[in-house]
């Protein structure tokens, strides 16, 4: 009977050691999962920062181009206004003389359809 109780004791001890090893493995697994999650989060944050930096650089390049375009358009508009103003001043006197001569220089004529009374 003692051999039987010794066998049972050995089995119980073996079961306890197996249980302890299982719990230890679960703790290591949980710790490793937590560490992997932290590493993945850090890697994701690094990747996100890198992509945001690239996006900002591209955005700056595009917006900078648009800023240059608006400056060019403003310059072209100013030049067009300057040209129109100078053309107006140059041709205004000539047009006023033509208009006044047309209005003031009247040469009366009888209309072709006019029938004098007989």
mmCIF file of N, CA and C in Angstrom:
data_model
loop_
_atom_site.group_PDB
_atom_site.id
_atom_site.type_symbol
_atom_site.label_atom_id
_atom_site.label_comp_id
_atom_site.label_asym_id
_atom_site.label_seq_id
_atom_site.Cartn_x
_atom_site.Cartn_y
_atom_site.Cartn_z
ATOM 1 N N UNK A 1 0.809 -1.163 0.000
ATOM 2 C CA UNK A 1 0.000 0.000 0.000
ATOM 3 C C UNK A 1 0.876 1.260 0.000
ATOM 4 N N UNK A 2 1.940 1.186 0.655
ATOM 5 C CA UNK A 2 2.853 2.311 0.653
ATOM 6 C C UNK A 2 3.381 2.578 -0.739
ATOM 7 N N UNK A 3 3.637 1.537 -1.499
ATOM 8 C CA UNK A 3 4.104 1.728 -2.868
ATOM 9 C C UNK A 3 3.006 2.385 -3.702
ATOM 10 N N UNK A 4 1.760 1.978 -3.370
ATOM 11 C CA UNK A 4 0.635 2.571 -4.082
ATOM 12 C C UNK A 4 0.482 4.040 -3.722
ATOM 13 N N UNK A 5 0.623 4.368 -2.460
ATOM 14 C CA UNK A 5 0.489 5.754 -2.048
ATOM 15 C C UNK A 5 1.685 6.557 -2.534
ATOM 16 N N UNK A 6 2.868 5.907 -2.610
ATOM 17 C CA UNK A 6 4.006 6.589 -3.181
ATOM 18 C C UNK A 6 3.770 6.887 -4.654
ATOM 19 N N UNK A 7 3.196 5.957 -5.388
ATOM 20 C CA UNK A 7 2.871 6.135 -6.806
ATOM 21 C C UNK A 7 1.868 7.257 -6.995
ATOM 22 N N UNK A 8 0.883 7.313 -6.099
ATOM 23 C CA UNK A 8 -0.123 8.368 -6.175
ATOM 24 C C UNK A 8 0.537 9.705 -5.885
ATOM 25 N N UNK A 9 1.415 9.719 -4.868
ATOM 26 C CA UNK A 9 2.129 10.943 -4.529
ATOM 27 C C UNK A 9 2.982 11.426 -5.701
ATOM 28 N N UNK A 10 3.659 10.497 -6.358
ATOM 29 C CA UNK A 10 4.481 10.854 -7.508
ATOM 30 C C UNK A 10 3.617 11.415 -8.646
ATOM 31 N N UNK A 11 2.471 10.750 -8.848
ATOM 32 C CA UNK A 11 1.544 11.232 -9.885
ATOM 33 C C UNK A 11 1.042 12.631 -9.548
ATOM 34 N N UNK A 12 0.685 12.861 -8.291
ATOM 35 C CA UNK A 12 0.200 14.172 -7.882
ATOM 36 C C UNK A 12 1.295 15.229 -8.044
ATOM 37 N N UNK A 13 2.528 14.848 -7.663
ATOM 38 C CA UNK A 13 3.638 15.778 -7.817
ATOM 39 C C UNK A 13 3.903 16.071 -9.301
ATOM 40 N N UNK A 14 3.852 15.023 -10.122
ATOM 41 C CA UNK A 14 4.063 15.210 -11.561
ATOM 42 C C UNK A 14 2.964 16.091 -12.142
ATOM 43 N N UNK A 15 1.736 15.864 -11.691
ATOM 44 C CA UNK A 15 0.615 16.678 -12.162
ATOM 45 C C UNK A 15 0.794 18.137 -11.739
ATOM 46 N N UNK A 16 1.271 18.337 -10.502
ATOM 47 C CA UNK A 16 1.497 19.695 -10.010
ATOM 48 C C UNK A 16 2.607 20.378 -10.804
ATOM 49 N N UNK A 17 3.712 19.634 -11.081
ATOM 50 C CA UNK A 17 4.797 20.217 -11.876
ATOM 51 C C UNK A 17 4.314 20.567 -13.279
ATOM 52 N N UNK A 18 3.512 19.686 -13.872
ATOM 53 C CA UNK A 18 2.975 19.952 -15.211
ATOM 54 C C UNK A 18 2.073 21.186 -15.191
ATOM 55 N N UNK A 19 1.258 21.287 -14.143
ATOM 56 C CA UNK A 19 0.366 22.428 -14.001
ATOM 57 C C UNK A 19 1.181 23.718 -13.845
ATOM 58 N N UNK A 20 2.235 23.659 -13.019
ATOM 59 C CA UNK A 20 3.103 24.829 -12.828
ATOM 60 C C UNK A 20 3.773 25.225 -14.143
ATOM 61 N N UNK A 21 4.290 24.239 -14.874
ATOM 62 C CA UNK A 21 4.918 24.523 -16.166
ATOM 63 C C UNK A 21 3.912 25.132 -17.142
ATOM 64 N N UNK A 22 2.675 24.616 -17.124
ATOM 65 C CA UNK A 22 1.630 25.137 -17.999
ATOM 66 C C UNK A 22 1.315 26.591 -17.649
ATOM 67 N N UNK A 23 1.189 26.882 -16.353
ATOM 68 C CA UNK A 23 0.920 28.250 -15.922
ATOM 69 C C UNK A 23 2.079 29.180 -16.290
ATOM 70 N N UNK A 24 3.303 28.688 -16.105
ATOM 71 C CA UNK A 24 4.478 29.475 -16.464
ATOM 72 C C UNK A 24 4.504 29.746 -17.972
ATOM 73 N N UNK A 25 4.159 28.740 -18.767
ATOM 74 C CA UNK A 25 4.119 28.909 -20.226
ATOM 75 C C UNK A 25 3.040 29.918 -20.620
ATOM 76 N N UNK A 26 1.898 29.868 -19.937
ATOM 77 C CA UNK A 26 0.828 30.828 -20.213
ATOM 78 C C UNK A 26 1.287 32.244 -19.871
ATOM 79 N N UNK A 27 1.993 32.396 -18.746
ATOM 80 C CA UNK A 27 2.496 33.719 -18.367
ATOM 81 C C UNK A 27 3.493 34.229 -19.406
ATOM 82 N N UNK A 28 4.421 33.343 -19.841
ATOM 83 C CA UNK A 28 5.393 33.743 -20.856
ATOM 84 C C UNK A 28 4.689 34.109 -22.156
ATOM 85 N N UNK A 29 3.666 33.332 -22.514
ATOM 86 C CA UNK A 29 2.908 33.607 -23.740
ATOM 87 C C UNK A 29 2.214 34.958 -23.631
ATOM 88 N N UNK A 30 1.573 35.229 -22.498
ATOM 89 C CA UNK A 30 0.894 36.514 -22.285
ATOM 90 C C UNK A 30 1.880 37.663 -22.342
ATOM 91 N N UNK A 31 3.054 37.474 -21.693
ATOM 92 C CA UNK A 31 4.084 38.504 -21.698
ATOM 93 C C UNK A 31 4.593 38.732 -23.115
ATOM 94 N N UNK A 32 4.810 37.647 -23.851
ATOM 95 C CA UNK A 32 5.299 37.767 -25.238
ATOM 96 C C UNK A 32 4.254 38.451 -26.130
ATOM 97 N N UNK A 33 2.966 38.108 -25.956
ATOM 98 C CA UNK A 33 1.904 38.762 -26.728
ATOM 99 C C UNK A 33 1.859 40.259 -26.431
ATOM 100 N N UNK A 34 2.007 40.614 -25.151
ATOM 101 C CA UNK A 34 1.999 42.022 -24.771
ATOM 102 C C UNK A 34 3.193 42.750 -25.396
ATOM 103 N N UNK A 35 4.356 42.105 -25.355
ATOM 104 C CA UNK A 35 5.554 42.693 -25.945
ATOM 105 C C UNK A 35 5.397 42.838 -27.462
ATOM 106 N N UNK A 36 4.833 41.818 -28.115
ATOM 107 C CA UNK A 36 4.620 41.873 -29.565
ATOM 108 C C UNK A 36 3.635 42.992 -29.915
ATOM 109 N N UNK A 37 2.605 43.145 -29.102
ATOM 110 C CA UNK A 37 1.626 44.205 -29.337
ATOM 111 C C UNK A 37 2.286 45.575 -29.208
ATOM 112 N N UNK A 38 3.129 45.755 -28.191
ATOM 113 C CA UNK A 38 3.830 47.029 -28.006
ATOM 114 C C UNK A 38 4.769 47.302 -29.179
ATOM 115 N N UNK A 39 5.490 46.264 -29.626
ATOM 116 C CA UNK A 39 6.390 46.424 -30.772
ATOM 117 C C UNK A 39 5.606 46.797 -32.031
ATOM 118 N N UNK A 40 4.466 46.128 -32.236
ATOM 119 C CA UNK A 40 3.640 46.416 -33.408
ATOM 120 C C UNK A 40 3.098 47.842 -33.347
ATOM 121 N N UNK A 41 2.674 48.272 -32.175
ATOM 122 C CA UNK A 41 2.171 49.641 -32.010
ATOM 123 C C UNK A 41 3.273 50.657 -32.309
ATOM 124 N N UNK A 42 4.479 50.385 -31.803
ATOM 125 C CA UNK A 42 5.598 51.297 -32.066
ATOM 126 C C UNK A 42 5.921 51.334 -33.563
ATOM 127 N N UNK A 43 5.905 50.181 -34.206
ATOM 128 C CA UNK A 43 6.180 50.113 -35.641
ATOM 129 C C UNK A 43 5.101 50.848 -36.443
ATOM 130 N N UNK A 44 3.851 50.691 -36.047
ATOM 131 C CA UNK A 44 2.739 51.371 -36.721
ATOM 132 C C UNK A 44 2.879 52.877 -36.554
ATOM 133 N N UNK A 45 3.212 53.324 -35.339
ATOM 134 C CA UNK A 45 3.391 54.757 -35.103
ATOM 135 C C UNK A 45 4.530 55.314 -35.954
ATOM 136 N N UNK A 46 5.631 54.578 -36.016
ATOM 137 C CA UNK A 46 6.770 55.013 -36.833
ATOM 138 C C UNK A 46 6.373 55.105 -38.300
ATOM 139 N N UNK A 47 5.665 54.107 -38.798
ATOM 140 C CA UNK A 47 5.225 54.096 -40.199
ATOM 141 C C UNK A 47 4.267 55.253 -40.463
ATOM 142 N N UNK A 48 3.341 55.491 -39.540
ATOM 143 C CA UNK A 48 2.369 56.575 -39.693
ATOM 144 C C UNK A 48 3.080 57.930 -39.754
ATOM 145 N N UNK A 49 4.051 58.145 -38.860
ATOM 146 C CA UNK A 49 4.806 59.402 -38.868
ATOM 147 C C UNK A 49 5.571 59.576 -40.174
ATOM 148 N N UNK A 50 6.157 58.493 -40.647
ATOM 149 C CA UNK A 50 6.899 58.556 -41.909
ATOM 150 C C UNK A 50 5.973 58.931 -43.065
ATOM 151 N N UNK A 51 4.811 58.288 -43.151
ATOM 152 C CA UNK A 51 3.861 58.570 -44.227
ATOM 153 C C UNK A 51 3.304 59.991 -44.116
ATOM 154 N N UNK A 52 3.034 60.465 -42.903
ATOM 155 C CA UNK A 52 2.546 61.829 -42.721
ATOM 156 C C UNK A 52 3.600 62.842 -43.174
ATOM 157 N N UNK A 53 4.871 62.548 -42.877
ATOM 158 C CA UNK A 53 5.947 63.435 -43.304
ATOM 159 C C UNK A 53 6.024 63.484 -44.830
ATOM 160 N N UNK A 54 5.930 62.323 -45.481
ATOM 161 C CA UNK A 54 5.932 62.279 -46.946
ATOM 162 C C UNK A 54 4.736 63.052 -47.503
ATOM 163 N N UNK A 55 3.572 62.871 -46.880
ATOM 164 C CA UNK A 55 2.365 63.571 -47.330
ATOM 165 C C UNK A 55 2.544 65.084 -47.214
ATOM 166 N N UNK A 56 3.096 65.532 -46.074
ATOM 167 C CA UNK A 56 3.302 66.971 -45.889
ATOM 168 C C UNK A 56 4.276 67.523 -46.925
ATOM 169 N N UNK A 57 5.321 66.757 -47.243
ATOM 170 C CA UNK A 57 6.274 67.204 -48.263
ATOM 171 C C UNK A 57 5.595 67.337 -49.621
ATOM 172 N N UNK A 58 4.807 66.329 -49.996
ATOM 173 C CA UNK A 58 4.090 66.388 -51.276
ATOM 174 C C UNK A 58 3.083 67.526 -51.274
ATOM 175 N N UNK A 59 2.385 67.688 -50.177
ATOM 176 C CA UNK A 59 1.392 68.759 -50.064
ATOM 177 C C UNK A 59 2.069 70.121 -50.200
ATOM 178 N N UNK A 60 3.225 70.272 -49.573
ATOM 179 C CA UNK A 60 3.964 71.528 -49.663
ATOM 180 C C UNK A 60 4.392 71.788 -51.098
ATOM 181 N N UNK A 61 4.863 70.741 -51.777
ATOM 182 C CA UNK A 61 5.267 70.909 -53.173
ATOM 183 C C UNK A 61 4.095 71.334 -54.041
ATOM 184 N N UNK A 62 2.950 70.687 -53.859
ATOM 185 C CA UNK A 62 1.767 71.006 -54.667
ATOM 186 C C UNK A 62 1.238 72.385 -54.318
ATOM 187 N N UNK A 63 1.114 72.675 -53.040
ATOM 188 C CA UNK A 63 0.593 73.976 -52.629
ATOM 189 C C UNK A 63 1.567 75.084 -53.021
ATOM 190 N N UNK A 64 2.872 74.791 -52.952
ATOM 191 C CA UNK A 64 3.854 75.771 -53.395
ATOM 192 C C UNK A 64 3.676 76.066 -54.865
ATOM 193 N N UNK A 65 3.400 75.028 -55.664
ATOM 194 C CA UNK A 65 3.164 75.223 -57.093
ATOM 195 C C UNK A 65 1.925 76.067 -57.308
ATOM 196 N N UNK A 66 0.891 75.808 -56.540
ATOM 197 C CA UNK A 66 -0.333 76.592 -56.686
ATOM 198 C C UNK A 66 -0.079 78.037 -56.293
ATOM 199 N N UNK A 67 0.742 78.265 -55.289
ATOM 200 C CA UNK A 67 1.084 79.629 -54.897
ATOM 201 C C UNK A 67 1.813 80.343 -56.021
ATOM 202 N N UNK A 68 2.732 79.626 -56.686
ATOM 203 C CA UNK A 68 3.445 80.216 -57.814
ATOM 204 C C UNK A 68 2.480 80.517 -58.952
ATOM 205 N N UNK A 69 1.531 79.638 -59.172
ATOM 206 C CA UNK A 69 0.545 79.872 -60.233
ATOM 207 C C UNK A 69 -0.290 81.109 -59.939
ATOM 208 N N UNK A 70 -0.708 81.265 -58.704
ATOM 209 C CA UNK A 70 -1.523 82.442 -58.371
ATOM 210 C C UNK A 70 -0.718 83.726 -58.552
ATOM 211 N N UNK A 71 0.569 83.687 -58.244
ATOM 212 C CA UNK A 71 1.414 84.874 -58.451
ATOM 213 C C UNK A 71 1.535 85.164 -59.946
ATOM 214 N N UNK A 72 1.723 84.121 -60.752
ATOM 215 C CA UNK A 72 1.830 84.309 -62.204
ATOM 216 C C UNK A 72 0.529 84.860 -62.778
ATOM 217 N N UNK A 73 -0.592 84.326 -62.336
ATOM 218 C CA UNK A 73 -1.892 84.807 -62.815
ATOM 219 C C UNK A 73 -2.087 86.265 -62.427
ATOM 220 N N UNK A 74 -1.701 86.614 -61.204
ATOM 221 C CA UNK A 74 -1.817 88.004 -60.746
ATOM 222 C C UNK A 74 -0.965 88.926 -61.613
ATOM 223 N N UNK A 75 0.244 88.503 -61.930
ATOM 224 C CA UNK A 75 1.122 89.306 -62.782
ATOM 225 C C UNK A 75 0.539 89.466 -64.183
ATOM 226 N N UNK A 76 -0.004 88.381 -64.740
ATOM 227 C CA UNK A 76 -0.609 88.446 -66.077
ATOM 228 C C UNK A 76 -1.813 89.375 -66.078
ATOM 229 N N UNK A 77 -2.625 89.304 -65.037
ATOM 230 C CA UNK A 77 -3.795 90.174 -64.937
ATOM 231 C C UNK A 77 -3.373 91.633 -64.847
ATOM 232 N N UNK A 78 -2.384 91.916 -64.035
ATOM 233 C CA UNK A 78 -1.888 93.291 -63.904
ATOM 234 C C UNK A 78 -1.356 93.798 -65.236
ATOM 235 N N UNK A 79 -0.611 92.946 -65.946
ATOM 236 C CA UNK A 79 -0.074 93.329 -67.257
ATOM 237 C C UNK A 79 -1.202 93.604 -68.254
ATOM 238 N N UNK A 80 -2.241 92.739 -68.256
ATOM 239 C CA UNK A 80 -3.375 92.940 -69.168
ATOM 240 C C UNK A 80 -4.099 94.244 -68.853
ATOM 241 N N UNK A 81 -4.290 94.536 -67.583
ATOM 242 C CA UNK A 81 -4.951 95.792 -67.186
ATOM 243 C C UNK A 81 -4.113 96.986 -67.620
ATOM 244 N N UNK A 82 -2.808 96.907 -67.424
ATOM 245 C CA UNK A 82 -1.908 97.994 -67.831
ATOM 246 C C UNK A 82 -1.984 98.215 -69.348
ATOM 247 N N UNK A 83 -1.984 97.126 -70.126
ATOM 248 C CA UNK A 83 -2.080 97.240 -71.589
ATOM 249 C C UNK A 83 -3.400 97.865 -72.021
ATOM 250 N N UNK A 84 -4.505 97.411 -71.413
ATOM 251 C CA UNK A 84 -5.811 97.967 -71.759
ATOM 252 C C UNK A 84 -5.905 99.447 -71.402
ATOM 253 N N UNK A 85 -5.366 99.816 -70.255
ATOM 254 C CA UNK A 85 -5.401 101.219 -69.839
ATOM 255 C C UNK A 85 -4.598 102.090 -70.791
ATOM 256 N N UNK A 86 -3.402 101.632 -71.160
ATOM 257 C CA UNK A 86 -2.585 102.434 -72.087
ATOM 258 C C UNK A 86 -3.255 102.520 -73.456
ATOM 259 N N UNK A 87 -3.864 101.432 -73.919
ATOM 260 C CA UNK A 87 -4.582 101.450 -75.196
ATOM 261 C C UNK A 87 -5.763 102.410 -75.128
ATOM 262 N N UNK A 88 -6.459 102.437 -74.021
ATOM 263 C CA UNK A 88 -7.594 103.344 -73.834
ATOM 264 C C UNK A 88 -7.132 104.799 -73.930
ATOM 265 N N UNK A 89 -6.075 105.122 -73.192
ATOM 266 C CA UNK A 89 -5.588 106.505 -73.192
ATOM 267 C C UNK A 89 -5.060 106.910 -74.573
ATOM 268 N N UNK A 90 -4.422 105.979 -75.252
ATOM 269 C CA UNK A 90 -3.857 106.285 -76.562
ATOM 270 C C UNK A 90 -4.961 106.511 -77.600
ATOM 271 N N UNK A 91 -6.035 105.720 -77.576
ATOM 272 C CA UNK A 91 -7.083 105.783 -78.593
ATOM 273 C C UNK A 91 -8.269 106.661 -78.211
ATOM 274 N N UNK A 92 -8.331 107.115 -76.981
ATOM 275 C CA UNK A 92 -9.486 107.883 -76.524
ATOM 276 C C UNK A 92 -9.631 109.196 -77.311
ATOM 277 N N UNK A 93 -8.554 109.908 -77.489
ATOM 278 C CA UNK A 93 -8.623 111.199 -78.171
ATOM 279 C C UNK A 93 -9.049 111.023 -79.632
ATOM 280 N N UNK A 94 -8.501 110.014 -80.290
ATOM 281 C CA UNK A 94 -8.858 109.752 -81.691
ATOM 282 C C UNK A 94 -10.347 109.425 -81.800
ATOM 283 N N UNK A 95 -10.839 108.576 -80.917
ATOM 284 C CA UNK A 95 -12.251 108.182 -80.964
ATOM 285 C C UNK A 95 -13.165 109.357 -80.633
ATOM 286 N N UNK A 96 -12.779 110.208 -79.690
ATOM 287 C CA UNK A 96 -13.591 111.375 -79.361
ATOM 288 C C UNK A 96 -13.691 112.315 -80.558
ATOM 289 N N UNK A 97 -12.591 112.522 -81.287
ATOM 290 C CA UNK A 97 -12.615 113.379 -82.472
ATOM 291 C C UNK A 97 -13.529 112.795 -83.540
ATOM 292 N N UNK A 98 -13.444 111.474 -83.757
ATOM 293 C CA UNK A 98 -14.326 110.831 -84.750
ATOM 294 C C UNK A 98 -15.779 110.962 -84.340
ATOM 295 N N UNK A 99 -16.072 110.736 -83.092
ATOM 296 C CA UNK A 99 -17.445 110.810 -82.598
ATOM 297 C C UNK A 99 -17.981 112.241 -82.720
ATOM 298 N N UNK A 100 -17.218 113.211 -82.288
ATOM 299 C CA UNK A 100 -17.649 114.611 -82.387
ATOM 300 C C UNK A 100 -17.802 115.051 -83.842
ATOM 301 N N UNK A 101 -16.914 114.618 -84.721
ATOM 302 C CA UNK A 101 -17.050 115.006 -86.138
ATOM 303 C C UNK A 101 -18.293 114.384 -86.750
ATOM 304 N N UNK A 102 -18.609 113.163 -86.333
ATOM 305 C CA UNK A 102 -19.819 112.526 -86.857
ATOM 306 C C UNK A 102 -21.067 113.248 -86.359
ATOM 307 N N UNK A 103 -21.055 113.664 -85.126
ATOM 308 C CA UNK A 103 -22.222 114.328 -84.548
ATOM 309 C C UNK A 103 -22.329 115.784 -85.023
ATOM 310 N N UNK A 104 -21.251 116.499 -85.058
ATOM 311 C CA UNK A 104 -21.285 117.940 -85.335
ATOM 312 C C UNK A 104 -21.274 118.277 -86.830
ATOM 313 N N UNK A 105 -20.611 117.502 -87.624
ATOM 314 C CA UNK A 105 -20.539 117.792 -89.056
ATOM 315 C C UNK A 105 -21.743 117.181 -89.758
ATOM 316 N N UNK A 106 -22.798 117.954 -89.815
ATOM 317 C CA UNK A 106 -24.036 117.474 -90.428
ATOM 318 C C UNK A 106 -24.134 118.052 -91.831
ATOM 319 N N UNK A 107 -24.390 117.222 -92.766
ATOM 320 C CA UNK A 107 -24.649 117.701 -94.129
ATOM 321 C C UNK A 107 -26.092 117.330 -94.461
ATOM 322 N N UNK A 108 -26.966 118.305 -94.418
ATOM 323 C CA UNK A 108 -28.374 118.018 -94.657
ATOM 324 C C UNK A 108 -28.623 117.591 -96.101
ATOM 325 N N UNK A 109 -29.403 116.556 -96.231
ATOM 326 C CA UNK A 109 -29.777 116.039 -97.547
ATOM 327 C C UNK A 109 -31.245 115.666 -97.506
ATOM 328 N N UNK A 110 -31.844 115.667 -98.656
ATOM 329 C CA UNK A 110 -33.243 115.256 -98.748
ATOM 330 C C UNK A 110 -33.248 113.753 -98.885
ATOM 331 N N UNK A 111 -34.159 113.193 -98.168
ATOM 332 C CA UNK A 111 -34.279 111.747 -98.200
ATOM 333 C C UNK A 111 -34.745 111.312 -99.574
ATOM 334 N N UNK A 112 -34.249 110.219 -100.078
ATOM 335 C CA UNK A 112 -34.632 109.776 -101.433
ATOM 336 C C UNK A 112 -36.117 109.493 -101.571
ATOM 337 N N UNK A 113 -36.808 109.170 -100.523
ATOM 338 C CA UNK A 113 -38.228 108.850 -100.613
ATOM 339 C C UNK A 113 -39.133 110.084 -100.479
ATOM 340 N N UNK A 114 -38.536 111.222 -100.274
ATOM 341 C CA UNK A 114 -39.327 112.427 -100.103
ATOM 342 C C UNK A 114 -39.881 112.877 -101.453
ATOM 343 N N UNK A 115 -41.221 113.167 -101.477
ATOM 344 C CA UNK A 115 -41.878 113.671 -102.690
ATOM 345 C C UNK A 115 -42.340 115.087 -102.407
ATOM 346 N N UNK A 116 -41.831 116.006 -103.151
ATOM 347 C CA UNK A 116 -42.320 117.375 -102.942
ATOM 348 C C UNK A 116 -43.762 117.493 -103.414
ATOM 349 N N UNK A 117 -44.466 118.318 -102.824
ATOM 350 C CA UNK A 117 -45.860 118.506 -103.188
ATOM 351 C C UNK A 117 -45.921 119.286 -104.472
ATOM 352 N N UNK A 118 -46.755 118.788 -105.283
ATOM 353 C CA UNK A 118 -46.888 119.417 -106.605
ATOM 354 C C UNK A 118 -47.976 120.435 -106.623
#
